[in-house]
mmCIF file of C-alpha atoms in Angstrom:
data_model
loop_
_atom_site.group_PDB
_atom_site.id
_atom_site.type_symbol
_atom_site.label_atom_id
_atom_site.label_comp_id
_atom_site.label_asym_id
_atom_site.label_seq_id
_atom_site.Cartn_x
_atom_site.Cartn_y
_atom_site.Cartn_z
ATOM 1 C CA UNK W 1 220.223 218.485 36.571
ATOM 2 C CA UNK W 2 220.938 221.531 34.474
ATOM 3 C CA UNK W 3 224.993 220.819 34.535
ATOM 4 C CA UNK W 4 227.221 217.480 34.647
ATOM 5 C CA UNK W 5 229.252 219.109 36.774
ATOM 6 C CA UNK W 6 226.865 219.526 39.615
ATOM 7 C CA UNK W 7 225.544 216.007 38.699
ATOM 8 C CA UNK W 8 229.006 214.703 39.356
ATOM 9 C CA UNK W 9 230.035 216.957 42.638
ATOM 10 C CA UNK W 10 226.777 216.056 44.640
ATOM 11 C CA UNK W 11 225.996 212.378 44.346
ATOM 12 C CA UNK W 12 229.389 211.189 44.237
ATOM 13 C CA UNK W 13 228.438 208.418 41.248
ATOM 14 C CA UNK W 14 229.195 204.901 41.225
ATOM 15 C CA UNK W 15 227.040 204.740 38.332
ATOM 16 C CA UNK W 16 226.110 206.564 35.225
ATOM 17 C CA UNK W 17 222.564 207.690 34.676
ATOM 18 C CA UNK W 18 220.432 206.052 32.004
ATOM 19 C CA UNK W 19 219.968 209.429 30.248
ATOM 20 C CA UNK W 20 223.852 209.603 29.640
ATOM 21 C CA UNK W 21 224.222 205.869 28.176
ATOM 22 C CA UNK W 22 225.464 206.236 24.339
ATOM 23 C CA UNK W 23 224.402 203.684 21.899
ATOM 24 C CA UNK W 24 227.435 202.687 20.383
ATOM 25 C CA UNK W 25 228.863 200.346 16.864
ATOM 26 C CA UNK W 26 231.350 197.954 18.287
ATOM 27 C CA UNK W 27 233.993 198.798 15.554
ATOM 28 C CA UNK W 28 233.700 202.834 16.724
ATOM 29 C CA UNK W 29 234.956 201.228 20.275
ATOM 30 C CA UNK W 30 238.247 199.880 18.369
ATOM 31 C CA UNK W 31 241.200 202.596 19.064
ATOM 32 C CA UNK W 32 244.244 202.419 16.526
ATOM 33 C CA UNK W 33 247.767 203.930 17.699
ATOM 34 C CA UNK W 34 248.869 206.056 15.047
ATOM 35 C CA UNK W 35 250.016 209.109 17.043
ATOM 36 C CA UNK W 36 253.466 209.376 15.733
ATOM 37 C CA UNK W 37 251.852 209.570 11.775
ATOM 38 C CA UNK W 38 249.761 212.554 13.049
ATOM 39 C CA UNK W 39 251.495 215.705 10.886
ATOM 40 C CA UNK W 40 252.900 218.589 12.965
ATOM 41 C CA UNK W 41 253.430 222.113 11.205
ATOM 42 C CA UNK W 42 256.027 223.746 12.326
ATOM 43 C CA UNK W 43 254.755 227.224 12.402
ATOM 44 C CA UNK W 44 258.061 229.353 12.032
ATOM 45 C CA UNK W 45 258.217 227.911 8.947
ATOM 46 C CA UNK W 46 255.334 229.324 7.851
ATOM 47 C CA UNK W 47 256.383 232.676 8.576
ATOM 48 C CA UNK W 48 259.736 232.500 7.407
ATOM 49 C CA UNK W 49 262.153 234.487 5.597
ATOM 50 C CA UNK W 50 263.292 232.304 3.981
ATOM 51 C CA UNK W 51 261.772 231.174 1.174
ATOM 52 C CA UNK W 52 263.005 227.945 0.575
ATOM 53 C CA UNK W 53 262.005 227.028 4.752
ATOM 54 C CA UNK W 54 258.585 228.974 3.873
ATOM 55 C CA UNK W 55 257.677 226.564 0.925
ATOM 56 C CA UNK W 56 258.372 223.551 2.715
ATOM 57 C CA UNK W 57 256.072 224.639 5.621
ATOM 58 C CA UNK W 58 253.143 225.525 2.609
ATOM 59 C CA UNK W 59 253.517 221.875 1.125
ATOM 60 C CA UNK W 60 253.475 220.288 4.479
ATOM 61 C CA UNK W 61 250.235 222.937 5.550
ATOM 62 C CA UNK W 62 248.722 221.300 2.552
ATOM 63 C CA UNK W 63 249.549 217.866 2.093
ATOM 64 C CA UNK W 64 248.400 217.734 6.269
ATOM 65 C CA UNK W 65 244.912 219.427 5.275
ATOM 66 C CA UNK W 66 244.747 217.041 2.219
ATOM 67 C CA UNK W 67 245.618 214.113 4.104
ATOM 68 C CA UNK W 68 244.412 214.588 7.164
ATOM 69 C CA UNK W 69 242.218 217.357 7.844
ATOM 70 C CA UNK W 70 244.245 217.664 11.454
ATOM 71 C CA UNK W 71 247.622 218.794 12.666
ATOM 72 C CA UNK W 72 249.648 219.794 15.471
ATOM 73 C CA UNK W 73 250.922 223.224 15.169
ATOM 74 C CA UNK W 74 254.313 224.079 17.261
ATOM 75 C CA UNK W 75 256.120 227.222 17.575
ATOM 76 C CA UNK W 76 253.355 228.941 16.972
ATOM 77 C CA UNK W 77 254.460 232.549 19.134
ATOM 78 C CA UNK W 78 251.625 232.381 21.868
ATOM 79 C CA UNK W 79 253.231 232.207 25.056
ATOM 80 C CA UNK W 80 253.014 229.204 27.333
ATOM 81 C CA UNK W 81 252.338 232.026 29.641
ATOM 82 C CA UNK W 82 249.350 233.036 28.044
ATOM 83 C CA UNK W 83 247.887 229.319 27.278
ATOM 84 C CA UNK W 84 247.867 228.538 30.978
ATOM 85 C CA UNK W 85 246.375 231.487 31.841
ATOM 86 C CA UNK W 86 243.611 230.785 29.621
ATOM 87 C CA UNK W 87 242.995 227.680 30.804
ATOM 88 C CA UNK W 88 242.990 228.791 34.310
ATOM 89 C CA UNK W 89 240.454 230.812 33.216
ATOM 90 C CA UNK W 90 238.511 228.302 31.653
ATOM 91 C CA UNK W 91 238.389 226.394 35.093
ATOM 92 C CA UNK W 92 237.809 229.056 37.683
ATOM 93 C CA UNK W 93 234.360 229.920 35.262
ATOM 94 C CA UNK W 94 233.172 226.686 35.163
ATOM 95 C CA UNK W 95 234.223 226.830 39.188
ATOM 96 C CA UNK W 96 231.377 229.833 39.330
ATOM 97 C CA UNK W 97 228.360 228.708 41.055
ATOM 98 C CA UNK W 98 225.209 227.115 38.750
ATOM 99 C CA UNK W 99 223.281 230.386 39.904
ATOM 100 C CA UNK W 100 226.216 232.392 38.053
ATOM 101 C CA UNK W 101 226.377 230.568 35.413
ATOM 102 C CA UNK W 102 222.620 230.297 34.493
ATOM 103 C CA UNK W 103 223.118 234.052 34.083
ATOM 104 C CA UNK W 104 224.188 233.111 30.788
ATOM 105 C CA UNK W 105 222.152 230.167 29.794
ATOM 106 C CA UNK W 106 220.921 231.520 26.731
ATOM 107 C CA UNK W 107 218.267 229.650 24.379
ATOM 108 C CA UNK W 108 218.806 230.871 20.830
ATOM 109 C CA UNK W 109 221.621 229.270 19.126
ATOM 110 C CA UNK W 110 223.573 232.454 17.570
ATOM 111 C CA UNK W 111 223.001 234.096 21.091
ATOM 112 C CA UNK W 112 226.405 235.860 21.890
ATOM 113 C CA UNK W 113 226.924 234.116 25.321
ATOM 114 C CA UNK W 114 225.753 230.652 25.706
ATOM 115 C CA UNK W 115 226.468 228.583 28.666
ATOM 116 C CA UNK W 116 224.743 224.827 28.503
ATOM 117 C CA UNK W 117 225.654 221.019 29.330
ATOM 118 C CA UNK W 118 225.216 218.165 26.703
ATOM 119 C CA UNK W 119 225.383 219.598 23.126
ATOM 120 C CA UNK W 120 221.408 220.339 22.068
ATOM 121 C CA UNK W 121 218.811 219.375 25.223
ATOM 122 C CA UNK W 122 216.339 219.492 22.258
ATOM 123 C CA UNK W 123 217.672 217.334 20.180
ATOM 124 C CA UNK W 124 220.004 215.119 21.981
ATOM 125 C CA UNK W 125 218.568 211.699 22.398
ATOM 126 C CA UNK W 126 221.302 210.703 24.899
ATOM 127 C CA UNK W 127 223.070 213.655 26.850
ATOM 128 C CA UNK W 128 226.790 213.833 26.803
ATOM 129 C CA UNK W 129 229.312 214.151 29.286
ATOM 130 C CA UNK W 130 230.071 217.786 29.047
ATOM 131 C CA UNK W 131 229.142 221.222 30.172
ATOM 132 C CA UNK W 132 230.187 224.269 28.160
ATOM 133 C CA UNK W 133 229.898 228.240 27.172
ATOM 134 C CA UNK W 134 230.331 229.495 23.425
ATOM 135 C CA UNK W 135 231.075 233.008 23.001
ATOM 136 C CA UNK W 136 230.238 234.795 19.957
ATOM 137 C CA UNK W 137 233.832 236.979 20.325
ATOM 138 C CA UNK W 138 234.382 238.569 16.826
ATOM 139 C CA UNK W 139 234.147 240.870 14.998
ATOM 140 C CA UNK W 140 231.949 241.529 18.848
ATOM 141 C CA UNK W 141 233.161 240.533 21.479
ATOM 142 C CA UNK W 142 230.990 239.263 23.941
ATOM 143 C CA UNK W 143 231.928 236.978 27.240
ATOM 144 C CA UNK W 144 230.986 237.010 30.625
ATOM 145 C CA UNK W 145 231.886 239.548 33.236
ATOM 146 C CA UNK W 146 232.298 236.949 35.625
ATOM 147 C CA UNK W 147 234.634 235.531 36.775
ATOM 148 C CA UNK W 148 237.353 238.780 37.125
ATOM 149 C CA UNK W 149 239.520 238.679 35.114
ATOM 150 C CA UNK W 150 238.032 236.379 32.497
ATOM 151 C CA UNK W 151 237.689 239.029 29.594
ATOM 152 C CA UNK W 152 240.872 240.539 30.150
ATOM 153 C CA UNK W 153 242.594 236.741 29.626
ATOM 154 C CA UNK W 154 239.979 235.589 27.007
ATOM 155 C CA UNK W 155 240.617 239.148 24.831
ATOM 156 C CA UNK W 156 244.356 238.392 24.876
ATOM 157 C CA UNK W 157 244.150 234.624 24.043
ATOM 158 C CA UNK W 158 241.616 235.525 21.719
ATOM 159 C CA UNK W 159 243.725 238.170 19.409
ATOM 160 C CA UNK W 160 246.486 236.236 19.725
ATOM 161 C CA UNK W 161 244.584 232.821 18.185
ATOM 162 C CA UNK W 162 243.186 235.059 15.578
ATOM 163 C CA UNK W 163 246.708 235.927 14.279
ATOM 164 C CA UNK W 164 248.019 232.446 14.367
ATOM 165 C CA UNK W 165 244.934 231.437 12.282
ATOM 166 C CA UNK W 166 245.554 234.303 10.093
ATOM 167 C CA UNK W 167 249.132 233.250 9.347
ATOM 168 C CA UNK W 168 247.381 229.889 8.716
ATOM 169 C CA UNK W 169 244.814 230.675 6.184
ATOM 170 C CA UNK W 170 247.642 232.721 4.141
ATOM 171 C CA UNK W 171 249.776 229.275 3.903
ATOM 172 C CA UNK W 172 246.527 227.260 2.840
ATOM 173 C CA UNK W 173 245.941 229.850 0.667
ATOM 174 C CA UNK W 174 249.207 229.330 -1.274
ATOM 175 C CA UNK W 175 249.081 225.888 -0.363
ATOM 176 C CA UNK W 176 245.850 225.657 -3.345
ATOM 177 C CA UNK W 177 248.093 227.651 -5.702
ATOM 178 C CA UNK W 178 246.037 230.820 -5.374
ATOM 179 C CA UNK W 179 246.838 234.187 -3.967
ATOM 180 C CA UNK W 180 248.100 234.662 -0.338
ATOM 181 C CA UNK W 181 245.238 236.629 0.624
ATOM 182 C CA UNK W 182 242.950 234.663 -1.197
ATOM 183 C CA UNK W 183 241.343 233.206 1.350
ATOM 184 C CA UNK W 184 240.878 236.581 3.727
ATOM 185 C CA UNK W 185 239.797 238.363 0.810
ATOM 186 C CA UNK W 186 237.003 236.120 -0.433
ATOM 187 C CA UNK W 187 235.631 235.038 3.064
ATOM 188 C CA UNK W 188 236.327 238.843 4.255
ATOM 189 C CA UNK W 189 238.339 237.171 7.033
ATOM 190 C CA UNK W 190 239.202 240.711 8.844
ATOM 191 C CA UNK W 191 235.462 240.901 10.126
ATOM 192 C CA UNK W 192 234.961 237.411 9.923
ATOM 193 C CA UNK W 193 233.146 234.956 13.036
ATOM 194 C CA UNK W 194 235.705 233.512 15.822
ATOM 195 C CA UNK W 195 233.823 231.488 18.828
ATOM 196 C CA UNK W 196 235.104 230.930 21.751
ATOM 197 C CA UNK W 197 234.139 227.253 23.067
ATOM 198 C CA UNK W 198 235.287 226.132 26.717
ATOM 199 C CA UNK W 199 234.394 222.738 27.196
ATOM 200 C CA UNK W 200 234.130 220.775 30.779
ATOM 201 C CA UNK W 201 234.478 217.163 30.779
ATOM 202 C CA UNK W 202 234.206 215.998 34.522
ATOM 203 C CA UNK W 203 235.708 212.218 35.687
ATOM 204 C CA UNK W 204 232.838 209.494 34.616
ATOM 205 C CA UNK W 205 232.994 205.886 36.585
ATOM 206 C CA UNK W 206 231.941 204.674 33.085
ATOM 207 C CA UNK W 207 233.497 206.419 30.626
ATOM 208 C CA UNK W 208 233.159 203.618 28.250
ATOM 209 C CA UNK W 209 229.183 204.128 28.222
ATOM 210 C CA UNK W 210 229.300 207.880 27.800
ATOM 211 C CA UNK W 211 230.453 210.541 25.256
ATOM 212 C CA UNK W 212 232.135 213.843 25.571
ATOM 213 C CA UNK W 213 230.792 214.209 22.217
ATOM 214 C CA UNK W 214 230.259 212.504 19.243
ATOM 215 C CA UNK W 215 231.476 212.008 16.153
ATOM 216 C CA UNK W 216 231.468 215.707 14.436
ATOM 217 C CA UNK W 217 232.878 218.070 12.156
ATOM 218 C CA UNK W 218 233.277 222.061 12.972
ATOM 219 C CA UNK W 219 231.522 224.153 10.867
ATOM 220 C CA UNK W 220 233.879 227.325 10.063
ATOM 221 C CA UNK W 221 237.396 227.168 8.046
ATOM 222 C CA UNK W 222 239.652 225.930 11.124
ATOM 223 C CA UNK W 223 239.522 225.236 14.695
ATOM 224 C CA UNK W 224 242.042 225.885 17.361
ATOM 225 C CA UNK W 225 242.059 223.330 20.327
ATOM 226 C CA UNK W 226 244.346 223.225 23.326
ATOM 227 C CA UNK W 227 243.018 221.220 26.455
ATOM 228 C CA UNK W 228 244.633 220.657 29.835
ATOM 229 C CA UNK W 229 247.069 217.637 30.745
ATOM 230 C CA UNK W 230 243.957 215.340 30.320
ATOM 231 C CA UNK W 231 243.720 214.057 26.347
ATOM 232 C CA UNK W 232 240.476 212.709 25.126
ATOM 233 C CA UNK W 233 240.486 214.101 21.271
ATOM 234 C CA UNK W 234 239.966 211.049 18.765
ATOM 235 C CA UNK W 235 240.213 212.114 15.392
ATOM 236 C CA UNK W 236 238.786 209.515 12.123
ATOM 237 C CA UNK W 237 241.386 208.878 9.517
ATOM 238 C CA UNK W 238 240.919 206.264 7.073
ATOM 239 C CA UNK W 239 237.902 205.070 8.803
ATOM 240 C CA UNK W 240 240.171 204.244 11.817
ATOM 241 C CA UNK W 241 239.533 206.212 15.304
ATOM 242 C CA UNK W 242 242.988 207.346 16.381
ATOM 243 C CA UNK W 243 243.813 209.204 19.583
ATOM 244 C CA UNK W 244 245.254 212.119 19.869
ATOM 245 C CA UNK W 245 248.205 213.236 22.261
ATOM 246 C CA UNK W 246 248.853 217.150 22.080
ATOM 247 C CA UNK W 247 252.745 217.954 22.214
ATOM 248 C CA UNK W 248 253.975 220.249 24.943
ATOM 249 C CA UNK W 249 252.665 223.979 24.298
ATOM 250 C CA UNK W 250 251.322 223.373 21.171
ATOM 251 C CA UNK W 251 248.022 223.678 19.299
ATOM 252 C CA UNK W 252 245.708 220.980 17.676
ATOM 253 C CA UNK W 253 244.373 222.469 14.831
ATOM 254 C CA UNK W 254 241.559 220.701 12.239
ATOM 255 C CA UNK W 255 240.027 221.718 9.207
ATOM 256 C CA UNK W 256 236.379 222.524 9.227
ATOM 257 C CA UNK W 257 233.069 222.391 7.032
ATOM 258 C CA UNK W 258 233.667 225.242 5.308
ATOM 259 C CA UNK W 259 237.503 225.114 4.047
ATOM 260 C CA UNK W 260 236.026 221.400 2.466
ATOM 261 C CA UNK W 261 232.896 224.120 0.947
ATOM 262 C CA UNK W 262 236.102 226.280 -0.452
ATOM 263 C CA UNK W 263 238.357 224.124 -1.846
ATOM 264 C CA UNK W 264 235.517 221.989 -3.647
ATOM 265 C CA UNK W 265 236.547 218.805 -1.086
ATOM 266 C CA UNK W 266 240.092 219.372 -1.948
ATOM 267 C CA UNK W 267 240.501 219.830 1.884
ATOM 268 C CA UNK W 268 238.877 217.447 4.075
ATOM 269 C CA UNK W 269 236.590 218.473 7.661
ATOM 270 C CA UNK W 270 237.443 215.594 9.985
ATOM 271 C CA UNK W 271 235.389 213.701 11.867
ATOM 272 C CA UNK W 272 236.206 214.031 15.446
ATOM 273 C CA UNK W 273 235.011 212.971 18.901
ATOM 274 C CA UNK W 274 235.566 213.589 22.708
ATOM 275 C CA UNK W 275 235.834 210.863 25.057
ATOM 276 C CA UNK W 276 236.074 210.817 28.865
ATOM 277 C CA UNK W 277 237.906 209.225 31.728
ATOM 278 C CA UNK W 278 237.706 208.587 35.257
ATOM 279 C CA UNK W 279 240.913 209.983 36.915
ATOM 280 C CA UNK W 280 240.167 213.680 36.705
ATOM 281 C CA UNK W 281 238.211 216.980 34.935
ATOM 282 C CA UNK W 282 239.713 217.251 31.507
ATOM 283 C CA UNK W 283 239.201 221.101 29.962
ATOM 284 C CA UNK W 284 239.310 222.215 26.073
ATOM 285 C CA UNK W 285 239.624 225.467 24.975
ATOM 286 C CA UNK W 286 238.593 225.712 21.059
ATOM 287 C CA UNK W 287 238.496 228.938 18.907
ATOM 288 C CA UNK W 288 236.525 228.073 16.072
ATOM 289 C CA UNK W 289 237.413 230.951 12.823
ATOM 290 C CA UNK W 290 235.285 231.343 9.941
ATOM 291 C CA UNK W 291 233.506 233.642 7.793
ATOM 292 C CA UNK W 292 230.950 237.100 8.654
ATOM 293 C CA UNK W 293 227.944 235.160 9.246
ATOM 294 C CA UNK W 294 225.960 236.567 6.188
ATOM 295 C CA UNK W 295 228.688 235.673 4.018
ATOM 296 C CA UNK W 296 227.222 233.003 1.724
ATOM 297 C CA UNK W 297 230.266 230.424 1.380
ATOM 298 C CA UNK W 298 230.545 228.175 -1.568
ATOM 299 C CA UNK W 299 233.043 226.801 -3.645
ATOM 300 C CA UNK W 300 236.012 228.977 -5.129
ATOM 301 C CA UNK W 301 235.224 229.275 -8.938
ATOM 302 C CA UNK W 302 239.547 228.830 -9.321
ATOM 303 C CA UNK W 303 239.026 225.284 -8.110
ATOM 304 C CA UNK W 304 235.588 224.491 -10.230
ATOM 305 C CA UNK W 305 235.679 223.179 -13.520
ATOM 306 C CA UNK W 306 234.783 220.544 -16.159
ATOM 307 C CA UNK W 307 236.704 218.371 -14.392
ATOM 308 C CA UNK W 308 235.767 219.389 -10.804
ATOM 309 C CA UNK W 309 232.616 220.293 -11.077
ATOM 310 C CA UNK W 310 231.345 222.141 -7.625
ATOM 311 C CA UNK W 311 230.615 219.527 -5.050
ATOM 312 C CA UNK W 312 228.478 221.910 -2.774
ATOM 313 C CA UNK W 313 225.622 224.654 -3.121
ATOM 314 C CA UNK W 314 226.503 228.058 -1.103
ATOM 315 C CA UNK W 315 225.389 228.496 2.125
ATOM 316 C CA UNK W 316 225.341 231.600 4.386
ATOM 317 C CA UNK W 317 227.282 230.730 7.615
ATOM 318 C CA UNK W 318 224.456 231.578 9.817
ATOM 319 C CA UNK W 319 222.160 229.498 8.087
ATOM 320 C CA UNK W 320 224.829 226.672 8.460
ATOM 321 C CA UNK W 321 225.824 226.533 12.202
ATOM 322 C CA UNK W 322 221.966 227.036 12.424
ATOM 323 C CA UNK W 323 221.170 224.242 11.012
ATOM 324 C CA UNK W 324 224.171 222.475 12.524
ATOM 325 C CA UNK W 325 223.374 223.483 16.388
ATOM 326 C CA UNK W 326 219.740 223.304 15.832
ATOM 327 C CA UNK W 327 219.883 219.544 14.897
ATOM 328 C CA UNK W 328 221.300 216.195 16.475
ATOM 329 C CA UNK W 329 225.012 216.369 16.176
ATOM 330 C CA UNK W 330 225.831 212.891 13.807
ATOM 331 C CA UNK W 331 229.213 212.611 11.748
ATOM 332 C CA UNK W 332 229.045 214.583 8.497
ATOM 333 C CA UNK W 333 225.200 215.292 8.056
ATOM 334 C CA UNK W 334 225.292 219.099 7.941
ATOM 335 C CA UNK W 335 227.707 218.842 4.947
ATOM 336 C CA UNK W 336 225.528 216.265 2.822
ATOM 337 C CA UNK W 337 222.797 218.763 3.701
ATOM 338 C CA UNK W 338 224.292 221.273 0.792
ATOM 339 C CA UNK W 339 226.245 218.387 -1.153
ATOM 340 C CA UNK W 340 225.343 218.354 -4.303
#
């Protein structure tokens, strides 16, 4: 089957296929509660006029990408509006038929439009619970023509996800007691890489034998996540697996691979992972923001020194989501690939 979506819709499963049966530790099955300690930014703040509300948000921005790696982001300016929309969106592609879709099964994995299930069909040694299409959408934007209407809703959601990250990067910026444009300017974030990733997670009768996906960090500086009334984000924090519950209209927002590369480890990627259920189709939109991809990212000299010496060898941000996509997807390996 070249989709879990089709595998689900025509055989009406009672039970899951051997070739979808995760391995997994007992103590990675243990679930801790913690969703009240999870920080939420408050993104007004951020964007304030006043100063004294705008410094507050900055500290909390950092001490949430220090501590955490992951935060909830509310009254952030994109419309609720617009976020269903989007999602709709999401759903009525994934609702194309497989003969559609294959259109855009590409097989390289920088191509500008890929559409796929599992996560790598090379590499995966059991395949996950999820169908999905990444879009390559700046500074290019590329998506599907199908179905109509999609690039219209996916230009607008786009743009407007690009600003709230913008807005973002300025307060981490700040946040590391460098320049507010710091970050933009070295990572030439104007022309930077955004992807679009849609993610379909169907109903499983076993979810407890499957993944969504594994236990990963994003490559890029931050990712953007909303998802449909159906949770099934677990982020690790202290080495516990804690669920995540989005608030109403906002964003979930984590740090990725290549604000830890920046800041020297300051800031933290976090390990995440999607599980499934078996009530009903559960639907993630991510944007994922980082550099141009032949912009070799390493550590900013202002947060090297005797004392901190860098932790991490540049990397060009092809090369690294290369090597990322190209291999099995397992915790934190890409970054103790260039750890020095």
């Amino acid at each position: 089957m070249f989709s879990i979506k089709e595998l689900v819709e025509s055989n009406c499963l009672k039970s899951v296929p051997s070739n979808y049966i995760c391995l997994k530790n007992p103590e990675d099955s243990i679930l801790y509660y913690e969703a009240d300690n999870i920080p939420t930014i408050d993104f007004s703040q951020l964007t304030s006029s006043n100063l004294n509300e705008r410094s507050k948000g900055i500290q909390q921005l950092g001490n949430a990408c220090r501590d955490w790696g992951f935060f909830k982001l509310i009254n952030h300016g994109v419309s609720e509006t617009l976020m269903d929309k989007m999602l709709r969106a999401s759903q009525r592609f994934f609702d194309l038929s497989e003969e559609e879709k294959r259109e855009y099964a590409g097989g390289k994995v920088l191509d500008p439009i890929r559409y796929g299930t599992s996560f790598n069909l090379m590499v995966d040694k059991a395949l996950f619970w999820r169908d999905y299409l990444k879009c390559h959408v700046h500074p290019h934007f590329n998506v599907p023509s199908k179905p109509h209407g999609f690039s219209e809703t996916v230009d607008e959601y786009i743009t407007k996800s690009r600003e709230v990250v913008g807005e973002l990067l300025k307060g981490i910026s700040l946040s590391l007691g460098l320049e507010e444009n710091y970050i933009h300017k070295r990572l030439n974030v104007e022309l930077g890489s955004q992807f679009l990733i849609l993610n379909f997670y169907p109903p499983c009768p076993k979810p407890e034998l499957v993944m969504g996906l594994p236990a990963h960090t994003d490559h890029g500086l931050l990712t953007l996540l909303m998802e449909n009334e159906l949770g099934g984000l677990q982020i690790q924090h202290k080495g516990r697996w804690i669920p995540v519950h989005a608030l109403p209209n906002s964003f979930l927002i984590n740090t990725g691979d290549h604000l830890e590369i920046l800041t020297n480890g300051k800031y933290k990627s976090v390990l995440h992972r999607a599980v499934v259920n078996t009530k009903a189709t559960r639907i993630s939109v991510a944007t994922a923001h980082g550099a141009p991809l032949d912009t070799s990212v390493g550590p900013a000299p202002e947060l090297v020194g005797d004392e901190n010496p860098a932790a991490y060898r540049a990397i060009k941000y092809r090369d690294y989501i290369h090597f990322q996509q190209s291999n099995e997807l397992d915790r934190r390996s890409c970054l103790d690939h260039i750890r020095i």
